[in-house]
mmCIF file of C-alpha atoms in Angstrom:
data_model
loop_
_atom_site.group_PDB
_atom_site.id
_atom_site.type_symbol
_atom_site.label_atom_id
_atom_site.label_comp_id
_atom_site.label_asym_id
_atom_site.label_seq_id
_atom_site.Cartn_x
_atom_site.Cartn_y
_atom_site.Cartn_z
ATOM 1 C CA MET A 1185 0.000 0.000 0.000
ATOM 2 C CA LEU A 1186 2.769 2.441 0.974
ATOM 3 C CA ALA A 1187 4.913 1.748 -2.088
ATOM 4 C CA THR A 1188 1.925 1.943 -4.439
ATOM 5 C CA SER A 1189 0.667 5.269 -3.019
ATOM 6 C CA VAL A 1190 4.127 6.836 -3.100
ATOM 7 C CA LEU A 1191 4.859 5.623 -6.650
ATOM 8 C CA LEU A 1192 1.509 6.630 -8.140
ATOM 9 C CA SER A 1193 1.556 10.048 -6.474
ATOM 10 C CA ALA A 1194 5.132 10.701 -7.603
ATOM 11 C CA VAL A 1195 4.553 9.630 -11.210
ATOM 12 C CA MET A 1196 1.362 11.678 -11.541
ATOM 13 C CA ALA A 1197 3.068 14.712 -10.021
ATOM 14 C CA GLY A 1198 6.028 14.415 -12.377
ATOM 15 C CA ILE A 1199 3.811 14.243 -15.467
ATOM 16 C CA ILE A 1200 1.640 17.160 -14.363
ATOM 17 C CA ALA A 1201 4.617 19.297 -13.328
ATOM 18 C CA THR A 1202 6.285 19.128 -16.734
ATOM 19 C CA LEU A 1203 3.413 21.033 -18.340
ATOM 20 C CA VAL A 1204 3.734 24.318 -16.427
ATOM 21 C CA THR A 1205 7.050 25.410 -17.958
ATOM 22 C CA ILE A 1206 5.625 24.720 -21.422
ATOM 23 C CA ALA A 1207 2.511 26.735 -20.555
ATOM 24 C CA ILE A 1208 4.554 29.763 -19.456
ATOM 25 C CA GLU A 1209 6.842 29.445 -22.476
ATOM 26 C CA ARG A 1210 3.981 29.326 -24.987
ATOM 27 C CA TRP A 1211 1.363 31.559 -23.369
ATOM 28 C CA GLY A 1212 3.436 34.058 -21.428
ATOM 29 C CA GLY A 1213 3.753 34.778 -17.728
ATOM 30 C CA LEU A 1214 0.139 35.861 -17.215
ATOM 31 C CA THR A 1215 -1.735 32.941 -18.751
ATOM 32 C CA GLY A 1216 0.941 30.316 -18.225
ATOM 33 C CA GLY A 1217 1.988 31.554 -14.796
ATOM 34 C CA LEU A 1218 -1.495 31.862 -13.329
ATOM 35 C CA LEU A 1219 -3.389 29.046 -15.038
ATOM 36 C CA GLY A 1220 -0.284 26.854 -14.928
ATOM 37 C CA THR A 1221 -0.409 26.956 -11.127
ATOM 38 C CA MET A 1222 -3.905 25.548 -10.859
ATOM 39 C CA PRO A 1223 -3.954 22.616 -8.409
ATOM 40 C CA SER A 1224 -1.810 19.910 -9.982
ATOM 41 C CA THR A 1225 0.796 18.115 -7.888
ATOM 42 C CA ILE A 1226 -1.268 18.783 -4.760
ATOM 43 C CA VAL A 1227 -3.950 16.440 -6.170
ATOM 44 C CA PRO A 1228 -1.854 13.228 -6.061
ATOM 45 C CA ALA A 1229 -0.112 14.462 -2.900
ATOM 46 C CA ALA A 1230 -3.390 14.923 -1.006
ATOM 47 C CA ALA A 1231 -4.710 11.620 -2.348
ATOM 48 C CA GLY A 1232 -1.568 9.836 -1.225
ATOM 49 C CA ILE A 1233 -1.664 11.412 2.239
ATOM 50 C CA TYR A 1234 -5.355 10.495 2.533
ATOM 51 C CA ALA A 1235 -4.394 6.906 1.715
ATOM 52 C CA SER A 1236 -2.409 6.810 4.970
ATOM 53 C CA GLY A 1237 -5.821 6.437 6.634
ATOM 54 C CA ASP A 1238 -5.218 8.935 9.455
ATOM 55 C CA ALA A 1239 -7.638 11.899 9.532
ATOM 56 C CA VAL A 1240 -5.411 13.904 11.886
ATOM 57 C CA VAL A 1241 -2.403 13.447 9.588
ATOM 58 C CA LEU A 1242 -4.512 14.483 6.587
ATOM 59 C CA ASN A 1243 -5.827 17.654 8.245
ATOM 60 C CA GLN A 1244 -2.478 18.756 9.641
ATOM 61 C CA SER A 1245 -0.671 18.041 6.368
ATOM 62 C CA LEU A 1246 -3.238 20.003 4.356
ATOM 63 C CA ALA A 1247 -3.397 22.822 6.922
ATOM 64 C CA ILE A 1248 0.239 23.640 6.287
ATOM 65 C CA ILE A 1249 -0.261 23.869 2.514
ATOM 66 C CA PRO A 1250 -1.548 27.510 2.505
ATOM 67 C CA LEU A 1251 1.394 28.603 4.657
ATOM 68 C CA GLY A 1252 3.690 26.606 2.387
ATOM 69 C CA MET A 1253 2.309 28.410 -0.650
ATOM 70 C CA LEU A 1254 2.880 31.692 1.203
ATOM 71 C CA ILE A 1255 6.548 30.747 1.557
ATOM 72 C CA ASN A 1256 6.596 29.811 -2.128
ATOM 73 C CA GLY A 1257 5.284 33.302 -2.897
ATOM 74 C CA ILE A 1258 8.144 34.797 -0.897
ATOM 75 C CA PHE A 1259 10.470 32.443 -2.795
ATOM 76 C CA LEU A 1260 9.101 33.760 -6.109
ATOM 77 C CA SER A 1261 9.435 37.387 -5.006
ATOM 78 C CA VAL A 1262 13.195 36.836 -4.786
ATOM 79 C CA TRP A 1263 13.187 36.120 -8.535
ATOM 80 C CA ILE A 1264 11.629 39.529 -9.164
ATOM 81 C CA TYR A 1265 14.057 41.657 -7.178
ATOM 82 C CA ALA A 1266 17.304 39.666 -6.888
ATOM 83 C CA PRO A 1267 18.369 39.590 -10.588
ATOM 84 C CA SER A 1268 18.920 43.359 -10.660
ATOM 85 C CA LYS A 1269 21.051 43.103 -7.506
ATOM 86 C CA PHE A 1270 23.219 40.339 -8.934
ATOM 87 C CA LYS A 1271 23.518 41.447 -12.557
ATOM 88 C CA ARG A 1272 27.059 42.771 -11.967
ATOM 89 C CA PHE A 1273 28.220 39.358 -10.774
ATOM 90 C CA LYS A 1274 29.492 36.499 -12.929
ATOM 91 C CA SER A 1275 26.622 34.079 -12.173
ATOM 92 C CA PRO A 1276 23.418 36.047 -11.418
ATOM 93 C CA LEU A 1277 21.239 32.968 -12.007
ATOM 94 C CA LEU A 1278 23.172 30.865 -9.494
ATOM 95 C CA LEU A 1279 23.152 33.640 -6.892
ATOM 96 C CA THR A 1280 19.428 34.249 -7.383
ATOM 97 C CA THR A 1281 18.691 30.518 -7.083
ATOM 98 C CA LEU A 1282 20.733 30.130 -3.895
ATOM 99 C CA SER A 1283 19.159 33.251 -2.378
ATOM 100 C CA ALA A 1284 15.645 32.053 -3.151
ATOM 101 C CA LEU A 1285 16.313 28.595 -1.675
ATOM 102 C CA ALA A 1286 17.907 30.105 1.445
ATOM 103 C CA VAL A 1287 14.858 32.325 1.965
ATOM 104 C CA TRP A 1288 12.522 29.346 1.485
ATOM 105 C CA CYS A 1289 14.420 27.194 3.997
ATOM 106 C CA MET A 1290 14.528 29.968 6.590
ATOM 107 C CA PHE A 1291 10.815 30.703 6.396
ATOM 108 C CA GLY A 1292 10.012 26.985 6.185
ATOM 109 C CA ILE A 1293 11.739 26.304 9.499
ATOM 110 C CA LEU A 1294 10.026 29.281 11.119
ATOM 111 C CA MET A 1295 6.678 28.086 9.796
ATOM 112 C CA LEU A 1296 7.090 24.590 11.230
ATOM 113 C CA PHE A 1297 7.837 25.988 14.679
ATOM 114 C CA GLY A 1298 4.937 28.438 14.380
ATOM 115 C CA VAL A 1299 2.430 25.760 13.358
ATOM 116 C CA GLU A 1300 3.524 23.426 16.153
ATOM 117 C CA LEU A 1301 3.087 26.287 18.639
ATOM 118 C CA ALA A 1302 -0.352 27.125 17.216
ATOM 119 C CA LEU A 1303 -1.509 23.503 17.481
ATOM 120 C CA GLU A 1304 -0.288 23.309 21.079
ATOM 121 C CA SER A 1305 -2.164 26.548 21.806
ATOM 122 C CA GLY A 1306 -5.460 25.038 20.661
ATOM 123 C CA TRP A 1307 -5.705 26.252 17.070
ATOM 124 C CA SER A 1308 -7.495 23.863 14.742
ATOM 125 C CA ALA A 1309 -5.892 22.704 11.511
ATOM 126 C CA PHE A 1310 -8.534 24.553 9.498
ATOM 127 C CA GLU A 1311 -7.916 27.828 11.369
ATOM 128 C CA ILE A 1312 -4.194 27.578 10.630
ATOM 129 C CA GLY A 1313 -4.966 26.953 6.964
ATOM 130 C CA ILE A 1314 -7.339 29.934 6.777
ATOM 131 C CA LEU A 1315 -4.685 32.219 8.287
ATOM 132 C CA GLY A 1316 -2.164 31.006 5.719
ATOM 133 C CA LEU A 1317 -4.644 31.604 2.891
ATOM 134 C CA PHE A 1318 -5.330 35.222 3.912
ATOM 135 C CA LEU A 1319 -1.608 35.973 4.257
ATOM 136 C CA LEU A 1320 -0.956 34.382 0.859
ATOM 137 C CA ILE A 1321 -3.678 36.447 -0.804
ATOM 138 C CA ALA A 1322 -2.267 39.629 0.751
ATOM 139 C CA LEU A 1323 1.206 38.835 -0.596
ATOM 140 C CA ALA A 1324 -0.149 37.925 -4.041
ATOM 141 C CA VAL A 1325 -2.108 41.184 -4.306
ATOM 142 C CA ALA A 1326 0.986 43.170 -3.305
ATOM 143 C CA MET A 1327 3.151 41.383 -5.897
ATOM 144 C CA ASN A 1328 0.602 42.007 -8.660
ATOM 145 C CA TRP A 1329 -0.419 45.545 -7.657
ATOM 146 C CA LYS A 1330 2.059 46.990 -10.132
ATOM 147 C CA ILE A 1331 1.536 45.256 -13.445
ATOM 148 C CA GLN A 1332 4.746 43.902 -14.974
ATOM 149 C CA ALA A 1333 5.397 42.742 -18.508
ATOM 150 C CA THR A 1334 4.599 39.040 -18.941
ATOM 151 C CA PRO A 1335 6.257 38.139 -22.259
ATOM 152 C CA LYS A 1336 6.104 34.783 -23.984
ATOM 153 C CA GLY A 1337 9.271 32.785 -24.429
ATOM 154 C CA LYS A 1338 11.114 32.985 -27.740
ATOM 155 C CA HIS A 1339 13.200 29.841 -27.360
ATOM 156 C CA PRO A 1340 11.946 26.351 -26.450
ATOM 157 C CA VAL A 1341 12.994 24.851 -23.123
ATOM 158 C CA ALA A 1342 15.227 21.810 -23.622
ATOM 159 C CA ARG A 1343 13.626 18.405 -23.130
ATOM 160 C CA SER A 1344 16.365 17.434 -20.706
ATOM 161 C CA VAL A 1345 15.407 20.394 -18.496
ATOM 162 C CA LEU A 1346 11.750 19.384 -18.637
ATOM 163 C CA PHE A 1347 12.704 15.859 -17.596
ATOM 164 C CA ILE A 1348 14.741 17.138 -14.654
ATOM 165 C CA ARG A 1349 11.859 19.388 -13.675
ATOM 166 C CA GLY A 1350 9.326 16.573 -13.705
ATOM 167 C CA SER A 1351 11.689 14.304 -11.782
ATOM 168 C CA ALA A 1352 12.246 16.943 -9.098
ATOM 169 C CA ALA A 1353 8.521 17.462 -8.617
ATOM 170 C CA ALA A 1354 7.906 13.707 -8.540
ATOM 171 C CA SER A 1355 10.592 13.275 -5.891
ATOM 172 C CA ALA A 1356 9.140 16.019 -3.684
ATOM 173 C CA ILE A 1357 5.620 14.584 -3.808
ATOM 174 C CA GLY A 1358 6.874 11.032 -3.276
ATOM 175 C CA VAL A 1359 8.752 12.141 -0.158
ATOM 176 C CA ALA A 1360 5.693 14.017 1.107
ATOM 177 C CA VAL A 1361 3.439 10.966 0.796
ATOM 178 C CA TRP A 1362 6.078 8.716 2.397
ATOM 179 C CA LEU A 1363 6.420 11.121 5.348
ATOM 180 C CA SER A 1364 2.648 11.098 5.866
ATOM 181 C CA PHE A 1365 2.807 7.327 6.325
ATOM 182 C CA GLN A 1366 5.586 7.841 8.890
ATOM 183 C CA GLY A 1367 3.372 10.075 11.060
ATOM 184 C CA GLN A 1368 5.104 13.360 10.153
ATOM 185 C CA PRO A 1369 2.164 15.462 8.920
ATOM 186 C CA LEU A 1370 3.745 18.915 9.234
ATOM 187 C CA ILE A 1371 6.947 17.958 7.436
ATOM 188 C CA ALA A 1372 4.883 16.047 4.861
ATOM 189 C CA GLY A 1373 2.783 19.143 4.185
ATOM 190 C CA LEU A 1374 5.891 21.279 3.803
ATOM 191 C CA ALA A 1375 7.491 18.702 1.497
ATOM 192 C CA ALA A 1376 4.320 18.634 -0.621
ATOM 193 C CA VAL A 1377 4.746 22.326 -1.436
ATOM 194 C CA PHE A 1378 8.523 22.302 -1.863
ATOM 195 C CA PRO A 1379 8.974 24.708 -4.810
ATOM 196 C CA ALA A 1380 10.327 22.083 -7.189
ATOM 197 C CA ILE A 1381 7.950 23.324 -9.895
ATOM 198 C CA PHE A 1382 8.667 26.993 -9.254
ATOM 199 C CA LEU A 1383 12.431 26.451 -8.984
ATOM 200 C CA THR A 1384 12.778 24.413 -12.140
ATOM 201 C CA SER A 1385 10.399 26.754 -13.983
ATOM 202 C CA MET A 1386 12.432 29.816 -13.057
ATOM 203 C CA VAL A 1387 15.785 28.183 -13.877
ATOM 204 C CA ALA A 1388 14.590 26.626 -17.139
ATOM 205 C CA LEU A 1389 12.939 29.819 -18.338
ATOM 206 C CA TRP A 1390 15.942 31.952 -17.392
ATOM 207 C CA HIS A 1391 18.273 29.598 -19.290
ATOM 208 C CA ALA A 1392 16.073 29.626 -22.382
ATOM 209 C CA GLN A 1393 14.637 33.151 -22.356
ATOM 210 C CA GLY A 1394 16.693 35.292 -19.971
ATOM 211 C CA PRO A 1395 15.490 36.783 -16.647
ATOM 212 C CA THR A 1396 12.573 38.817 -18.040
ATOM 213 C CA VAL A 1397 10.180 35.911 -18.637
ATOM 214 C CA PRO A 1398 10.519 34.363 -15.134
ATOM 215 C CA GLN A 1399 10.290 37.839 -13.562
ATOM 216 C CA GLY A 1400 7.008 38.464 -15.379
ATOM 217 C CA ALA A 1401 5.636 35.064 -14.337
ATOM 218 C CA ALA A 1402 6.460 35.307 -10.605
ATOM 219 C CA GLY A 1403 3.539 37.557 -9.622
ATOM 220 C CA PRO A 1404 0.832 35.639 -11.520
ATOM 221 C CA MET A 1405 2.270 32.344 -10.239
ATOM 222 C CA THR A 1406 1.957 33.555 -6.644
ATOM 223 C CA LEU A 1407 -1.610 34.696 -7.256
ATOM 224 C CA GLY A 1408 -2.452 31.421 -8.966
ATOM 225 C CA GLY A 1409 -0.875 29.490 -6.105
ATOM 226 C CA ALA A 1410 -3.719 30.580 -3.834
ATOM 227 C CA SER A 1411 -5.888 28.042 -5.665
ATOM 228 C CA VAL A 1412 -3.633 25.311 -4.287
ATOM 229 C CA ALA A 1413 -4.268 26.621 -0.759
ATOM 230 C CA ILE A 1414 -8.009 26.632 -1.400
ATOM 231 C CA TYR A 1415 -7.800 23.088 -2.764
ATOM 232 C CA ALA A 1416 -6.098 21.934 0.435
ATOM 233 C CA LEU A 1417 -8.732 23.530 2.666
ATOM 234 C CA VAL A 1418 -11.616 22.037 0.679
ATOM 235 C CA ALA A 1419 -9.892 18.631 0.469
ATOM 236 C CA MET A 1420 -9.842 18.414 4.280
ATOM 237 C CA TYR A 1421 -13.572 17.768 4.048
ATOM 238 C CA SER A 1422 -14.191 16.534 0.494
ATOM 239 C CA LEU A 1423 -11.749 13.597 0.577
ATOM 240 C CA PRO A 1424 -13.152 12.003 3.775
ATOM 241 C CA ALA A 1425 -16.725 12.753 2.690
ATOM 242 C CA TRP A 1426 -16.623 11.636 -0.972
ATOM 243 C CA GLY A 1427 -13.454 9.588 -1.340
ATOM 244 C CA VAL A 1428 -10.336 10.129 -3.412
ATOM 245 C CA VAL A 1429 -11.873 10.454 -6.890
ATOM 246 C CA PHE A 1430 -14.980 12.550 -6.278
ATOM 247 C CA GLY A 1431 -13.432 14.380 -3.346
ATOM 248 C CA SER A 1432 -10.477 15.439 -5.500
ATOM 249 C CA ILE A 1433 -12.748 16.526 -8.346
ATOM 250 C CA ILE A 1434 -14.899 18.624 -6.007
ATOM 251 C CA ALA A 1435 -11.889 20.333 -4.408
ATOM 252 C CA TRP A 1436 -10.301 20.989 -7.802
ATOM 253 C CA CYS A 1437 -13.452 22.486 -9.316
ATOM 254 C CA ILE A 1438 -14.070 24.765 -6.324
ATOM 255 C CA SER A 1439 -10.471 26.042 -6.309
ATOM 256 C CA VAL A 1440 -10.300 26.608 -10.071
ATOM 257 C CA VAL A 1441 -13.767 28.105 -10.617
ATOM 258 C CA GLY A 1442 -13.681 30.018 -7.348
ATOM 259 C CA TRP A 1443 -10.139 31.391 -7.675
ATOM 260 C CA SER A 1444 -7.971 30.562 -10.712
ATOM 261 C CA LEU A 1445 -10.359 31.734 -13.426
ATOM 262 C CA PRO A 1446 -11.522 34.943 -11.653
ATOM 263 C CA ALA A 1447 -7.909 35.855 -10.824
ATOM 264 C CA TYR A 1448 -6.900 35.314 -14.449
ATOM 265 C CA LEU A 1449 -9.729 37.514 -15.729
ATOM 266 C CA VAL A 1450 -8.886 40.304 -13.280
ATOM 267 C CA LEU A 1451 -5.177 40.286 -14.143
ATOM 268 C CA ARG A 1452 -5.872 40.168 -17.872
ATOM 269 C CA LYS A 1453 -8.252 43.134 -17.601
ATOM 270 C CA ARG A 1454 -5.729 45.154 -15.589
ATOM 271 C CA LEU A 1455 -2.972 44.336 -18.069
ATOM 272 C CA THR A 1456 -5.223 45.459 -20.939
ATOM 273 C CA LEU A 1457 -6.107 48.734 -19.209
ATOM 274 C CA ASP A 1458 -2.539 49.466 -18.106
#
């Protein structure tokens, strides 16, 4: 059961993850960045964690997802501002990547301690998730308040890079599901939102297109990432109530129709009027 859940979740995540870079490359940072971050790898991750059979593990793992997406938004903000700081150096991409990962790790550790403290203080998993969602939305609005150019890519991303990207995402989700079976819900939730997709997207796009395309995609990707947080909150109830298949479909539809599509329409209108 454990091996099957981990393998299926990892393979599905890897296949889904490969599509987001292509979406940003072909459709630009607005369409590709926002719609490309609709709930994808979280679907097999949540299903795999649910398969562990422990409701407490499921709720705590999913509760940390909104806060994890908040940290991913902070991670993406580094890709907007750091390139200009490092452009005088020999390897601005490497320095930006290391800075973004360092920021993610620092906030990830702080988040784990904060969530443990909140749970000990009597907060419910859902309350923690709601707090993370509101903070994520606030950050996303701030990052998209000033409209930036969201150009399409001019050069195709290499297939080898896409393969590495899918493998990285698959590994992260596989680890997350495995940790859920080991009774580590908070670490599993954090692992489920490790920015493997964002990291490989930014690196691959920078290599192929230069820093402008990933910079333009960072804001819409953060805004789109809120749909993942909404998916996690809905899945807390839909998976136990309707099972893996229908519960996943319900959570996905609510997050996409309730957030991804409206956010896309608002950003597109603002970009048109700007």
